[in-house]
Every structure is written in C-alpha cells, then in structure tokens.
Coordinates of C-alpha atoms and ligand atoms in Angstrom, one line a residue:
Chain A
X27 CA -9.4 103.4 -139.1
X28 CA -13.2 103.6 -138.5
X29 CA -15.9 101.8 -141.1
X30 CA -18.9 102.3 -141.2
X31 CA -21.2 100.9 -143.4
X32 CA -25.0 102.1 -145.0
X33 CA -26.5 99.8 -147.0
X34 CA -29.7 101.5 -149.1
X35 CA -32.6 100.7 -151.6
X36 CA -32.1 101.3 -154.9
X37 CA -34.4 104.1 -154.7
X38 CA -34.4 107.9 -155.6
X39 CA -36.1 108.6 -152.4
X40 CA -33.1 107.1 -150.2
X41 CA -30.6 109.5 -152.0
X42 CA -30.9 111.9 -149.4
X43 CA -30.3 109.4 -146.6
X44 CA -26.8 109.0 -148.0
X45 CA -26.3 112.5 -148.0
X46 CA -27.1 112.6 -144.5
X47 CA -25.3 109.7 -143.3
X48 CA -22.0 111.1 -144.7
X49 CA -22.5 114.6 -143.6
X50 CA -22.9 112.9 -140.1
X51 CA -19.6 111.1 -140.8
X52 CA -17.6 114.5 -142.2
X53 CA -19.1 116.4 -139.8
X54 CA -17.8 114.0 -137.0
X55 CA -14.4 113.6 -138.5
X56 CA -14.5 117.4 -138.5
X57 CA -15.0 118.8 -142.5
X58 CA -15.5 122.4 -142.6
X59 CA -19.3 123.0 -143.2
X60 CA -18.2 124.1 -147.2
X61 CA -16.5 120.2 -147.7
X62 CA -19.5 118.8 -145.9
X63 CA -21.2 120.5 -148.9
X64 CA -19.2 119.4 -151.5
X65 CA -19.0 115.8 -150.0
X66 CA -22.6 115.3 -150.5
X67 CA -22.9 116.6 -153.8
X68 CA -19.9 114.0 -155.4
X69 CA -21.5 111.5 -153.2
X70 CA -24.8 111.7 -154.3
X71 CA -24.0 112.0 -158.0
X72 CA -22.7 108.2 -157.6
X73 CA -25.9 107.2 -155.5
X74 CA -28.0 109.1 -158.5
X75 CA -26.2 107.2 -161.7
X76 CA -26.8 103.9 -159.5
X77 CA -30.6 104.8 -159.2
X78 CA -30.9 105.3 -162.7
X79 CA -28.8 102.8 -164.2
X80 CA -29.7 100.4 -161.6
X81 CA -33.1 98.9 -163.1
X82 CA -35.0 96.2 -160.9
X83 CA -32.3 93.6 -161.5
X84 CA -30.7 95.2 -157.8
X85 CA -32.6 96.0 -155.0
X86 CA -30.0 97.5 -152.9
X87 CA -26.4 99.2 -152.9
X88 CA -23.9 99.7 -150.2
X89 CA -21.9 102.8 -149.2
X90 CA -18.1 101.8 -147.2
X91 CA -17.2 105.3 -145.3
X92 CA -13.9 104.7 -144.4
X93 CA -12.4 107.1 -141.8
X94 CA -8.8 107.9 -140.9
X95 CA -7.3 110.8 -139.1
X96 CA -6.7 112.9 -142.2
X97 CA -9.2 111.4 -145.1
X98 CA -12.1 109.8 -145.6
X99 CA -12.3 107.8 -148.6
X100 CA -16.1 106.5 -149.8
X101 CA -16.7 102.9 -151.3
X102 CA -19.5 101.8 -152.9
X103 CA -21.0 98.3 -153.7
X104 CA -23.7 96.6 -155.2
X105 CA -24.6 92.7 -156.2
X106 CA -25.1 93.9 -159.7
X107 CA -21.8 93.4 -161.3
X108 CA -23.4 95.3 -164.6
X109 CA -22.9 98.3 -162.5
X110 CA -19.1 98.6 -162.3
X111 CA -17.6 101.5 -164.5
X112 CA -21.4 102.7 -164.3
X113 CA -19.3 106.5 -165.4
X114 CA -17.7 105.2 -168.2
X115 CA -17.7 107.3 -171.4
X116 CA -19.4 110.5 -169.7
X117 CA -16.2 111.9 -169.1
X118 CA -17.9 115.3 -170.7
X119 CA -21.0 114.6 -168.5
X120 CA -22.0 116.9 -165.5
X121 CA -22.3 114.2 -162.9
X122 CA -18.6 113.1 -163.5
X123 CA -17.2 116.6 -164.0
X124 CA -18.6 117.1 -160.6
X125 CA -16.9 114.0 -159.1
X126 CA -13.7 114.8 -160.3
X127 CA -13.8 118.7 -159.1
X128 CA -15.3 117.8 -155.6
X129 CA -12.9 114.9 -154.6
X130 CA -9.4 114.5 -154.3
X131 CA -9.1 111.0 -155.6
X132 CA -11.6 109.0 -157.5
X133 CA -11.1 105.6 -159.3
X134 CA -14.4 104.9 -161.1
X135 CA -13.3 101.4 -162.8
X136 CA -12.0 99.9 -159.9
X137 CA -10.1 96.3 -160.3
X138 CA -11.4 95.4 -157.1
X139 CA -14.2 94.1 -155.7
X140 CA -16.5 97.0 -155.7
X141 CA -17.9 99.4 -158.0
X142 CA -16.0 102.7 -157.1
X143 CA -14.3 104.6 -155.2
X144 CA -13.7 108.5 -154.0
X145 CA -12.0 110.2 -150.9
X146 CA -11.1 113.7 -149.9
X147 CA -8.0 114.7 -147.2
X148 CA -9.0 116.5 -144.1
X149 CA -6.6 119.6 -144.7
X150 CA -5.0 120.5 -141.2
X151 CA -6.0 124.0 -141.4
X152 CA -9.6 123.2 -141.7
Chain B
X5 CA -34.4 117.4 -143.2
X6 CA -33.5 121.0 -144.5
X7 CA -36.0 121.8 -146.7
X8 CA -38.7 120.5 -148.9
X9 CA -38.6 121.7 -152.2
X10 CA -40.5 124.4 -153.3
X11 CA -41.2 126.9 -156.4
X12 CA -43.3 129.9 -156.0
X13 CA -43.8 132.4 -158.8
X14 CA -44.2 136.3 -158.7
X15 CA -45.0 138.4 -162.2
X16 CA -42.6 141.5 -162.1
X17 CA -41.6 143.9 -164.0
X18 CA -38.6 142.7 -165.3
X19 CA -40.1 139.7 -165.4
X20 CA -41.2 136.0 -164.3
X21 CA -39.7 135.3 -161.1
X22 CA -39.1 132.0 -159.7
X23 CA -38.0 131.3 -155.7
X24 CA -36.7 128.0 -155.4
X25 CA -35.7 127.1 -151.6
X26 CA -35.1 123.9 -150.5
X27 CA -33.3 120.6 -151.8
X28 CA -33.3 120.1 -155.1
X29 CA -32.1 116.3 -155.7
X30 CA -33.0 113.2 -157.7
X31 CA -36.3 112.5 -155.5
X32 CA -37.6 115.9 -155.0
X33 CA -37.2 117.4 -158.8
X34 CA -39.4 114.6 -160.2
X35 CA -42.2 117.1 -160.3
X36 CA -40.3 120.1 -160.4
X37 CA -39.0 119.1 -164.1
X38 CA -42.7 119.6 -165.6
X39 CA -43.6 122.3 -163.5
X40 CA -40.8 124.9 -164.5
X41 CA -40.9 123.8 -168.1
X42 CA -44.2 125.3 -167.8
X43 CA -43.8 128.2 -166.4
X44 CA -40.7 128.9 -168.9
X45 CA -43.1 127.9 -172.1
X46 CA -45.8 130.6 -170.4
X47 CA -43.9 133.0 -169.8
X48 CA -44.3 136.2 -171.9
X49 CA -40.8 137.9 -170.2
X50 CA -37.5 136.5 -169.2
X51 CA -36.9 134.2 -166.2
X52 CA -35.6 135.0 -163.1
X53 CA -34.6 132.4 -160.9
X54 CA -34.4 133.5 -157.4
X55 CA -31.9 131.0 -155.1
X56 CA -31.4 132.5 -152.1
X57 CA -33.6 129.8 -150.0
X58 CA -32.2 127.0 -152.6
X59 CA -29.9 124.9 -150.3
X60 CA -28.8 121.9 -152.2
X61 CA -28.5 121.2 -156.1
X62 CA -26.5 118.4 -158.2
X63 CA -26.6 116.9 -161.6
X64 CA -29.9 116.2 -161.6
X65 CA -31.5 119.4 -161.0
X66 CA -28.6 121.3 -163.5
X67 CA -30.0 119.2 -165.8
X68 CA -33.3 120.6 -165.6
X69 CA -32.1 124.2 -165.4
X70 CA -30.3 123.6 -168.9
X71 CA -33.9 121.9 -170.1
X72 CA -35.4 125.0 -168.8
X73 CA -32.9 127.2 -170.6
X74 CA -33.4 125.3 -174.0
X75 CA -37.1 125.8 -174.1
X76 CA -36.6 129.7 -172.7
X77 CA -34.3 129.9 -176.0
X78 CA -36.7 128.6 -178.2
X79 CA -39.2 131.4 -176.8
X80 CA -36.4 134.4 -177.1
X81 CA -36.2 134.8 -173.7
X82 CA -33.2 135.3 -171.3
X83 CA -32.9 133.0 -167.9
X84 CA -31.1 135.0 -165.5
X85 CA -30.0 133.3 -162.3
X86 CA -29.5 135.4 -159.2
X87 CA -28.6 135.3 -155.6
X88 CA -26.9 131.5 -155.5
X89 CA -25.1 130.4 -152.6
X90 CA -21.7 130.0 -152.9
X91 CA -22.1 125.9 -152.6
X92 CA -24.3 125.7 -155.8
X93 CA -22.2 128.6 -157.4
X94 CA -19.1 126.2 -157.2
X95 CA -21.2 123.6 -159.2
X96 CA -21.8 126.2 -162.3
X97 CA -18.4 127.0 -162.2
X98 CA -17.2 123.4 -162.4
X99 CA -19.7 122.2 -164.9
X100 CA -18.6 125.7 -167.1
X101 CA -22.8 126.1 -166.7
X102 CA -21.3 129.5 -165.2
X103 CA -20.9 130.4 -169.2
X104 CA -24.2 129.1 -170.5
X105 CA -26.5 131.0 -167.8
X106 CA -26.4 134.6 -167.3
X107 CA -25.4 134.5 -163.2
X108 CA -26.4 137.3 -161.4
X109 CA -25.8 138.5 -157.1
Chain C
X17 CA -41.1 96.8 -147.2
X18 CA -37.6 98.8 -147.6
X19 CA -34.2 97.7 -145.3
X20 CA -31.9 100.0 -144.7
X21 CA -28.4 99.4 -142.7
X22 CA -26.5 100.9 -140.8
X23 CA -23.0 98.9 -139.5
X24 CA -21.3 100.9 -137.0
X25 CA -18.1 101.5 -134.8
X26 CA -19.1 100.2 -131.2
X27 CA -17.8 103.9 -129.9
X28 CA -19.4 106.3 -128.0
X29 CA -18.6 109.1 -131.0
X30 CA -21.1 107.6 -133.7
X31 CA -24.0 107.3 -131.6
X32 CA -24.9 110.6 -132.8
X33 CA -24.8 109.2 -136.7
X34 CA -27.3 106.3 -135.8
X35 CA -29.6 109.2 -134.4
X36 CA -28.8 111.2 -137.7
X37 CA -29.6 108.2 -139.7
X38 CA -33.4 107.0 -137.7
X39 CA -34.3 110.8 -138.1
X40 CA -33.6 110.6 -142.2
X41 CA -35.4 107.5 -142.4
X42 CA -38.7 108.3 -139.9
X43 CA -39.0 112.0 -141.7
X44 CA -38.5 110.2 -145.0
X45 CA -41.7 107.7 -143.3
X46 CA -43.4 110.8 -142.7
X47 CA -43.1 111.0 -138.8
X48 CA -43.6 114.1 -136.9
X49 CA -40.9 115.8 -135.5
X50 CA -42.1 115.3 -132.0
X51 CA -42.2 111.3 -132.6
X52 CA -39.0 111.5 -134.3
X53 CA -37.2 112.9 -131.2
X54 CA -38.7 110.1 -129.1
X55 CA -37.3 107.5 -131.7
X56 CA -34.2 109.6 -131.4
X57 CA -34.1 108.9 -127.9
X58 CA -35.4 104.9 -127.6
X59 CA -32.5 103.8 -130.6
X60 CA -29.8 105.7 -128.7
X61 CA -30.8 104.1 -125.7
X62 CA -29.7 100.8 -127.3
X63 CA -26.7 102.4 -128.7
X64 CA -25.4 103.7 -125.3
X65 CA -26.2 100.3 -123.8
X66 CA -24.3 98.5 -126.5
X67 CA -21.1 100.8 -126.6
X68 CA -21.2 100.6 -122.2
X69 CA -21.2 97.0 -122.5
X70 CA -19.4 96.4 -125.5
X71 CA -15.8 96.3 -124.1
X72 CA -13.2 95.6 -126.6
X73 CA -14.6 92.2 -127.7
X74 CA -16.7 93.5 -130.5
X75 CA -15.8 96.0 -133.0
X76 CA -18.9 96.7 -134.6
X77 CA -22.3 96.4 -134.4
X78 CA -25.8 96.5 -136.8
X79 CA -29.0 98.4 -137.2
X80 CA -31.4 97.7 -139.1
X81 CA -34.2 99.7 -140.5
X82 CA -37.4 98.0 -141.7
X83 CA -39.3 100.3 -143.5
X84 CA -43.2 99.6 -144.4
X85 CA -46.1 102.0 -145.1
X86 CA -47.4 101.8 -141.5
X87 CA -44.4 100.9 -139.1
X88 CA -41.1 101.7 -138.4
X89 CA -38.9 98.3 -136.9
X90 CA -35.8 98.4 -135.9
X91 CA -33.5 95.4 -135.2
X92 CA -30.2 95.6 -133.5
X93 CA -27.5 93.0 -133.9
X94 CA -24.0 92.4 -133.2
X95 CA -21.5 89.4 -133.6
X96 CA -20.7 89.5 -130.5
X97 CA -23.6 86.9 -128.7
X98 CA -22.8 88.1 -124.7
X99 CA -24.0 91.5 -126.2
X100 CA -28.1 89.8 -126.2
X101 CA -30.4 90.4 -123.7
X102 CA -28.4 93.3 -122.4
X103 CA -31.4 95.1 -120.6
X104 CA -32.0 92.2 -118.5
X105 CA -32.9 92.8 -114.9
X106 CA -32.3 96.4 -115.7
X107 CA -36.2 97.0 -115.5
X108 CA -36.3 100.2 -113.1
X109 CA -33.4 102.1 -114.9
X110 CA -33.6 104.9 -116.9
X111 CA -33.0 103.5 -120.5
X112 CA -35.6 100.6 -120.2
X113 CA -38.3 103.0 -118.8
X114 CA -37.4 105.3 -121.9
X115 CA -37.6 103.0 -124.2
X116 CA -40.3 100.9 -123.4
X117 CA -42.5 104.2 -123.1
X118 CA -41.7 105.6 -126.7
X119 CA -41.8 102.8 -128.6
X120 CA -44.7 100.6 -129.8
X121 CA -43.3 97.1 -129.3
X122 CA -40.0 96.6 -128.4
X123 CA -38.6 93.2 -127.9
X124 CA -35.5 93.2 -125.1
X125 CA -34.8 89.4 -125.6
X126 CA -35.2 87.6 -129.2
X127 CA -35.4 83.9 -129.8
X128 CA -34.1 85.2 -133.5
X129 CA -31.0 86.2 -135.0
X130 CA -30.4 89.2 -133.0
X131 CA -30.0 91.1 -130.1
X132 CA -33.2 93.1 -129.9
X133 CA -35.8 94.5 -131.5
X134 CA -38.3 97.6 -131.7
X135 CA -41.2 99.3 -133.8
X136 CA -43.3 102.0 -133.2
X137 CA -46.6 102.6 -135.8
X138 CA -46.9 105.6 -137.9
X139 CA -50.4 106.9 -137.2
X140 CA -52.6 107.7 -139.8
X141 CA -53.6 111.4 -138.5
X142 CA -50.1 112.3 -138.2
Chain D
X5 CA -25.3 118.6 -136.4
X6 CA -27.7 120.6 -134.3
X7 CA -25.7 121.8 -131.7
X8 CA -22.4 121.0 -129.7
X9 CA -22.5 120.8 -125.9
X10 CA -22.5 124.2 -124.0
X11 CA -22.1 124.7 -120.9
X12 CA -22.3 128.4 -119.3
X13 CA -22.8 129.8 -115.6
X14 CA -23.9 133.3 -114.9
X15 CA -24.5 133.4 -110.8
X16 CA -27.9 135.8 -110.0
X17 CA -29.2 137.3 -107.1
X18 CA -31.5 133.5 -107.0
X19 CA -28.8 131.2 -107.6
X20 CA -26.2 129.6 -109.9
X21 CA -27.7 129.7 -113.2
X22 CA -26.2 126.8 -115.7
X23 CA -27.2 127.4 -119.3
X24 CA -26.9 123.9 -121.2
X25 CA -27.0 123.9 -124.9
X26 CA -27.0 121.8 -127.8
X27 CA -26.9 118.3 -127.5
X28 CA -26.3 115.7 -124.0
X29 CA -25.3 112.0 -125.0
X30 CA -23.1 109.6 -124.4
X31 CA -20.2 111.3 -126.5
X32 CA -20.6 115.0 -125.5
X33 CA -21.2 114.4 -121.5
X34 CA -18.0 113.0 -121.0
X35 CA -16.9 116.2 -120.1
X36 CA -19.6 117.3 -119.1
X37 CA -20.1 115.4 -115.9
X38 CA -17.1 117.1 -114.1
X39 CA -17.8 120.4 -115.1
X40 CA -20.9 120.3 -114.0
X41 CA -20.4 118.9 -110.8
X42 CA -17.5 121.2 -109.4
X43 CA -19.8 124.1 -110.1
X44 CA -22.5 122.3 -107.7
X45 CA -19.8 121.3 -105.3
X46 CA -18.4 125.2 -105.0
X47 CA -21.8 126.9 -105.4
X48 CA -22.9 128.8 -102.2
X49 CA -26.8 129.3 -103.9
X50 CA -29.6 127.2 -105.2
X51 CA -28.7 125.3 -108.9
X52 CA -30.9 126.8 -111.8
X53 CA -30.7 125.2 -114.4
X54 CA -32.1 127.0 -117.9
X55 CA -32.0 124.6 -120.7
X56 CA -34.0 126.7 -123.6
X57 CA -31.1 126.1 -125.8
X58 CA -31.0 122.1 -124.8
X59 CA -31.6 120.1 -127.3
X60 CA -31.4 116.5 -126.9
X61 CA -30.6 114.3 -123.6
X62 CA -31.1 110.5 -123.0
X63 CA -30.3 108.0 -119.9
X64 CA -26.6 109.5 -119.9
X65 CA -27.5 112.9 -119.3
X66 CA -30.6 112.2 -117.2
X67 CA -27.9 110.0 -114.8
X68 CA -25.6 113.0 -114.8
X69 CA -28.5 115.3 -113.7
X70 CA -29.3 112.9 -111.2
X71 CA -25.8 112.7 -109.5
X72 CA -25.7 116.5 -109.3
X73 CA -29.0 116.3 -107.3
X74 CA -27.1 114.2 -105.2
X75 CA -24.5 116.8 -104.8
X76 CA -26.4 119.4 -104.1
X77 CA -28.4 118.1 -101.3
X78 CA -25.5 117.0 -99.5
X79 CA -25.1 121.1 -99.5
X80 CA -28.6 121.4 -98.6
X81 CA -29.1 123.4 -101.9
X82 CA -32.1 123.0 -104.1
X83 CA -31.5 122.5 -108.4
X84 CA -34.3 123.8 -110.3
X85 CA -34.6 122.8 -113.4
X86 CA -36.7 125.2 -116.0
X87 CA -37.3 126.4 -119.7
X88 CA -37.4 122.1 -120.7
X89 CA -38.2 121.5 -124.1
X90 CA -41.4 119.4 -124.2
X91 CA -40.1 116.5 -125.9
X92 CA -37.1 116.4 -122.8
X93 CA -39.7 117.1 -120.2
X94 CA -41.5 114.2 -121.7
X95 CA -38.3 112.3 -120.5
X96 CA -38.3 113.5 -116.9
X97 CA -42.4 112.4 -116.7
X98 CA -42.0 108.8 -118.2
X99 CA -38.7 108.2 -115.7
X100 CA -40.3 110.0 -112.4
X101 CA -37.5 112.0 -112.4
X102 CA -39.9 115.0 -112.5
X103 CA -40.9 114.0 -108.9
X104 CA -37.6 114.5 -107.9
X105 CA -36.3 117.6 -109.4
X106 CA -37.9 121.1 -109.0
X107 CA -39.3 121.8 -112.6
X108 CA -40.4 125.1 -113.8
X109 CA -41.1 126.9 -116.8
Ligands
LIG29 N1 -20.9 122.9 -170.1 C1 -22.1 122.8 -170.6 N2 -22.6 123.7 -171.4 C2 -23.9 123.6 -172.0 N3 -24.7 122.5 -171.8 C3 -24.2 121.5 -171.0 C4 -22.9 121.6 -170.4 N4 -22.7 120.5 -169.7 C5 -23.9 119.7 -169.8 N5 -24.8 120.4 -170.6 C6 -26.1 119.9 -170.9 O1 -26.8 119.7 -169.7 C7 -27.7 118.6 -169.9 C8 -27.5 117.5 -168.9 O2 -26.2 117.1 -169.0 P1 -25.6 115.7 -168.5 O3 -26.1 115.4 -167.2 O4 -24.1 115.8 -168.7 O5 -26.2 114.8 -169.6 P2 -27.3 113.7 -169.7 O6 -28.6 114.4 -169.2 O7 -27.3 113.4 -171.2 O8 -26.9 112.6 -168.9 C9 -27.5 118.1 -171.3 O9 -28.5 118.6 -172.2 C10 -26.1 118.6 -171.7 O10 -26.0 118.9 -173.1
LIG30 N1 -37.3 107.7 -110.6 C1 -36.1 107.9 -110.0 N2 -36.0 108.7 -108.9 C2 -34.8 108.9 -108.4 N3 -33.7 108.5 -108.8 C3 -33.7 107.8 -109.9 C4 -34.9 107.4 -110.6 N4 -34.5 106.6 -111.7 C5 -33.2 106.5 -111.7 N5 -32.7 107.2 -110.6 C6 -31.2 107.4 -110.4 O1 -30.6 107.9 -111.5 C7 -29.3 107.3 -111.6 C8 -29.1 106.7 -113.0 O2 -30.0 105.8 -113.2 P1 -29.9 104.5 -114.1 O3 -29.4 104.9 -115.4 O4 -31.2 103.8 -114.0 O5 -28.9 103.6 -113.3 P2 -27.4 103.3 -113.5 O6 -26.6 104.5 -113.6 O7 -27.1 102.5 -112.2 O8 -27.3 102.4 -114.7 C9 -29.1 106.3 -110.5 O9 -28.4 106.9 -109.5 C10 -30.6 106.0 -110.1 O10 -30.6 105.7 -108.7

C-alpha cells in the first residue's frame, strides 16, 4: 500500500489544493473521470466543515491518502482534538448527505487517532 | 486550475439569465453569495441559471442556490436551473435539491 | 507565511502528483502559467534525482511548500541522510543546469535539516 | 492529468515523422525509450520529430532525446526536432542542447 500525505492550512483558499491533490492520486490509481468527480466533492465537504469549524485555535489539518490495488481510503487529521465527530448531528445536512452518497465507507466518529475517515473501491470494470 | 468562477447576466425574455462557469467552492463563492442575492432581489422575471460552463459545485455553493431560491420565493418568482452537467446533477439528486428547484436540459 | 506538505512514495509514478501539487499552490500564489511550467520542471528535477538514487533504503520522502506574499520556497527532505547533497559534482548535467536556471535561489547542499532547498520570487508585474 | 504519453510515426516523402504527445517524465518514458529508439535504429530517412501536442519533458526525456541523436548519427541520419512548445524549447536553450539538435518551427 502507497501513503501519501498533504498536510494544509486551515484556510478556505487551500480547499482546492486537496481537490487537486486527490484527483492526482485517483487519477493515478486509475478512477474513471466521473469517481474523480465525485471523490473531490466528498473530499472537499470534510476539508470545508474543518475550515469552518476549525477557528484560529488550528493552523493546519492533514489529509492520509491511502492507496491499495482496489480502494483508496482518505484519512484526515488535525491537532485540534475539538474537531473529531466535527459531522455529528447533521445527519439531515447537505454536506453529510453528500458524504454518505459519494463514498462507499465512511466512519465520521472514529475511535482512533484521527478525525475521520472515507474510502471508495476501484470497481474492476472501471 | 479549471476555471475561475464567474457570473455574467443577460435580460431575456423569459427572463433573468445567469451563466455560471467555473468552480464554485468554499473560497471562490465568498463573493458570489452577495452578488446573486442581488441580482435575484432585482430581478423583475424569473431566474434562469445557466450551467453549462459550471464545472464544480458542493455544499457550499447548494447552499447559496437554496439562499437564492428563498429570496426568489419571497419576490414570486420561479428559479429554473438548466443545462447541468451530469456531475453537479448527481449532487441535486442526492441532496433531494432535485425536488425543491425546477431542473431543466 | 503558509506551509504546505506534501509526503510522498519515493517511486517514479507520483512524481507527476508533486508537479500537480507545486502547480495548485504557484496558481493559487498567482504565478503565470509560463513560470509555473518552469517550477514544474526545477521540483521534478529533484523528484527524479531522489527516486534514481533512492534505492530501497527509504520509503518516502518530503516537500515542503513555503508560501509568502512575494516567494515561493521549497524544501526537500527525506529520512534517509545518504539522500543530501545528491547533485554534487553533477554540475554539467542536465537536471542541475535546469534547475539552477529556473529557479531564483536554490540551495543543492544545506547545513539545515534537510536535503535541499529552492525559491523563486513572484514578480510584481506578473 | 493533461495528457498520457503518445507516441505515433507517419514516414513522409522528408523523413520518419515521430509525433510525441502529452507528457515525458520519469514515469511515462520508461517505455518510451525503447520505442523510440528501434524506430531510429530501422529508419532508412532523416528523424522528424513534431512535438505540437508535447506537453511537458524534463532531464529524463531530454537524456532519451539525446541518446537517439546518438543513434541516428551512427546511421548518418539527421533528427530534427520542430513545432517545440516555448516553455520546452526554453529547456533545450538553458542545457545547450539546442546547439546540438536541428530545431525548427
Ligand atoms: N432537501 C432539501 N430541501 C430543501 N432545502 C434544503 C434541503 N437540504 C438542505 N436544505 C437547505 O439548504 C440550506 C443549506 O443546507 P445545509 O448545508 O444542510 O445547512 P446549514 O447551512 O444550516 O449548515 C439550508 O437552508 C437548508 O434548510
Ligand atoms: N549540452 C550538451 N550537449 C551534448 N550532449 C549533452 C549536453 N548535456 C548533456 N548531454 C548528454 O545528454 C545525456 C544525458 O545527460 P545527463 O542527464 O547530464 O547525464 P546522465 O545521463 O549521465 O546523468 C548524456 O549522454 C550527456 O552526455
């Protein structure tokens, strides 16, 4: 398994650095150009919530892109401890309705040591 | 990268018609918020949103349609959203927004 | 100043990401696309240099993107110490000519914490 | 990205024409090296190479270019390299290397 790791200011305007960096990973790991879409979009909905949620107590956050033949599953990470379960209650809200369509497993409360989690199978016929 | 955000407005006929192209995210729609909310309050006809150069959309920019489509309520008028790729379509089918907009090809 | 970084795979297949990723970050800067293809070019210089030399000994290596208003730096680093000074007496090839002619400064051998270093200014008028 | 590796040869009343598109680093020329050099090794005509549709090259492609010079001299053929992107004919300048190949537009 490949890791590779992007660690980001807390800022709106690196958002769409994320987004690139992982379309660079799917595309690599070879995502139709439709699940490259769809990746970015969950992906940035967690990067969003952190932005807002993330005050000037944190002054960065780390994405974990780990790759294996047939998934790539997305960790993220942050010193701010208050920003675990950041989804928690908006089960109704847009952000996490898009989440849950988009990936194929997500933990958002994770019992580990990071703040969430989300990965999506390469499908063979893709 | 693929497009800076941008909002141009035509008066037609049928009515006031907005192209969005570009990206649409949590950076770029800082000033797009109070710009379309101004345009819908002004607007004497229904919206038309044109998205056939919009490329990228999420949360934060649905957000800002359904603001949009409050205020266009308030005024009587109809947003009508046409030409989406399929991408952002997905994302108004997902979020059931696909119900609370009138979506048009 | 804003860091950004980017931990990768020392393989040949994810050079292309680290490109990805300094073009996000010097558009986001406000670089024009002509200067971001030489910055392209300089960083995957290193890249290739690293993943050539890197046998099996390391698995990953570092970059890291100092971000301020007028200057784009980037450091390079990598656990694996046999990996610094890894241009030296390589002053006629190819990569050392390129890279020393895009970038601003660049800084083969460090007394620091890391393998090498390079910046190139962000000029006003562009 | 912008652009896998693409190699394709159309031979002309001038010369073996190689059209390279896309992108040349250290990842995409692996295969790209032995392609390329049987069709200088079997080519009976001058090497032109159009690279309109190239889009990026660094040190590994540059080296590969170089080694097909080589090649080709030991043939007594020319290469010719034309159409260069500004940016990549920027590359061939700052390493000399346009001294040694036959660039054209
Ligand atoms: N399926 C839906 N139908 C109608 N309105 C919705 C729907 N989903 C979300 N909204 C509205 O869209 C706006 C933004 O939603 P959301 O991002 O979930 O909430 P918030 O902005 O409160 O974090 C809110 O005004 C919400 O009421
Ligand atoms: N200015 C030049 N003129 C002619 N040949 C050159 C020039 N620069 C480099 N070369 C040749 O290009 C090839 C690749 O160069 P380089 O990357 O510097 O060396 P290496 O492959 O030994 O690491 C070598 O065969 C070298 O001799």
């Amino acid at each position: 398994m490949d890791c590779i790791e992007l660690l980001l200011p807390l800022k709106a305007e690196y958002v769409s650095l994320a987004r690139l960096a992982v379309s660079g990973v799917a595309n690599r790991m070879g995502f139709d150009i439709e699940t490259i879409e769809d990746i970015k979009v969950a992906l940035a909905e967690v990067c969003n919530k952190l932005v807002q949620k993330g005050s000037n107590s944190v002054q960065s956050y780390k994405i974990v892109f780990n790759v294996s033949v047939d998934k790539l599953n997305i960790v993220f990470d942050c010193e701010d401890k208050s920003l675990r379960c950041i989804f928690e209650g908006e089960g109704e809200k847009l952000g996490v309705s898009i989440i849950n369509a988009l990936m194929d497993e997500v933990e958002f409360c994770s019992n580990n040591s990071y703040l969430m989690s989300m990965s999506i199978a390469l499908k063979g016929d893709s | 990268m693929s497009g800076e955000l941008k909002l141009r407005q035509e008066n037609k006929q049928e009515g006031t018609c907005i192209y969005i192209s570009g990206e649409v995210d949590i950076y770029s729609s800082q000033g797009l918020k109070e710009k379309l909310y101004e345009i819908v309050d002004s607007s004497e006809k229904d919206i038309i949103f044109d998205c056939s150069e919009l490329n990228y959309i999420d949360s934060t920019g649905l957000g800002i349609f359904v603001g949009a489509l409050k205020k266009a309520k308030q005024n009587n008028k109809r947003i009508i959203i046409t030409k989406l790729k399929e991408n952002i379509k997905k994302l108004f089918v997902i979020t059931g927004l696909d119900k609370v907009f009138v979506i048009e090809e």
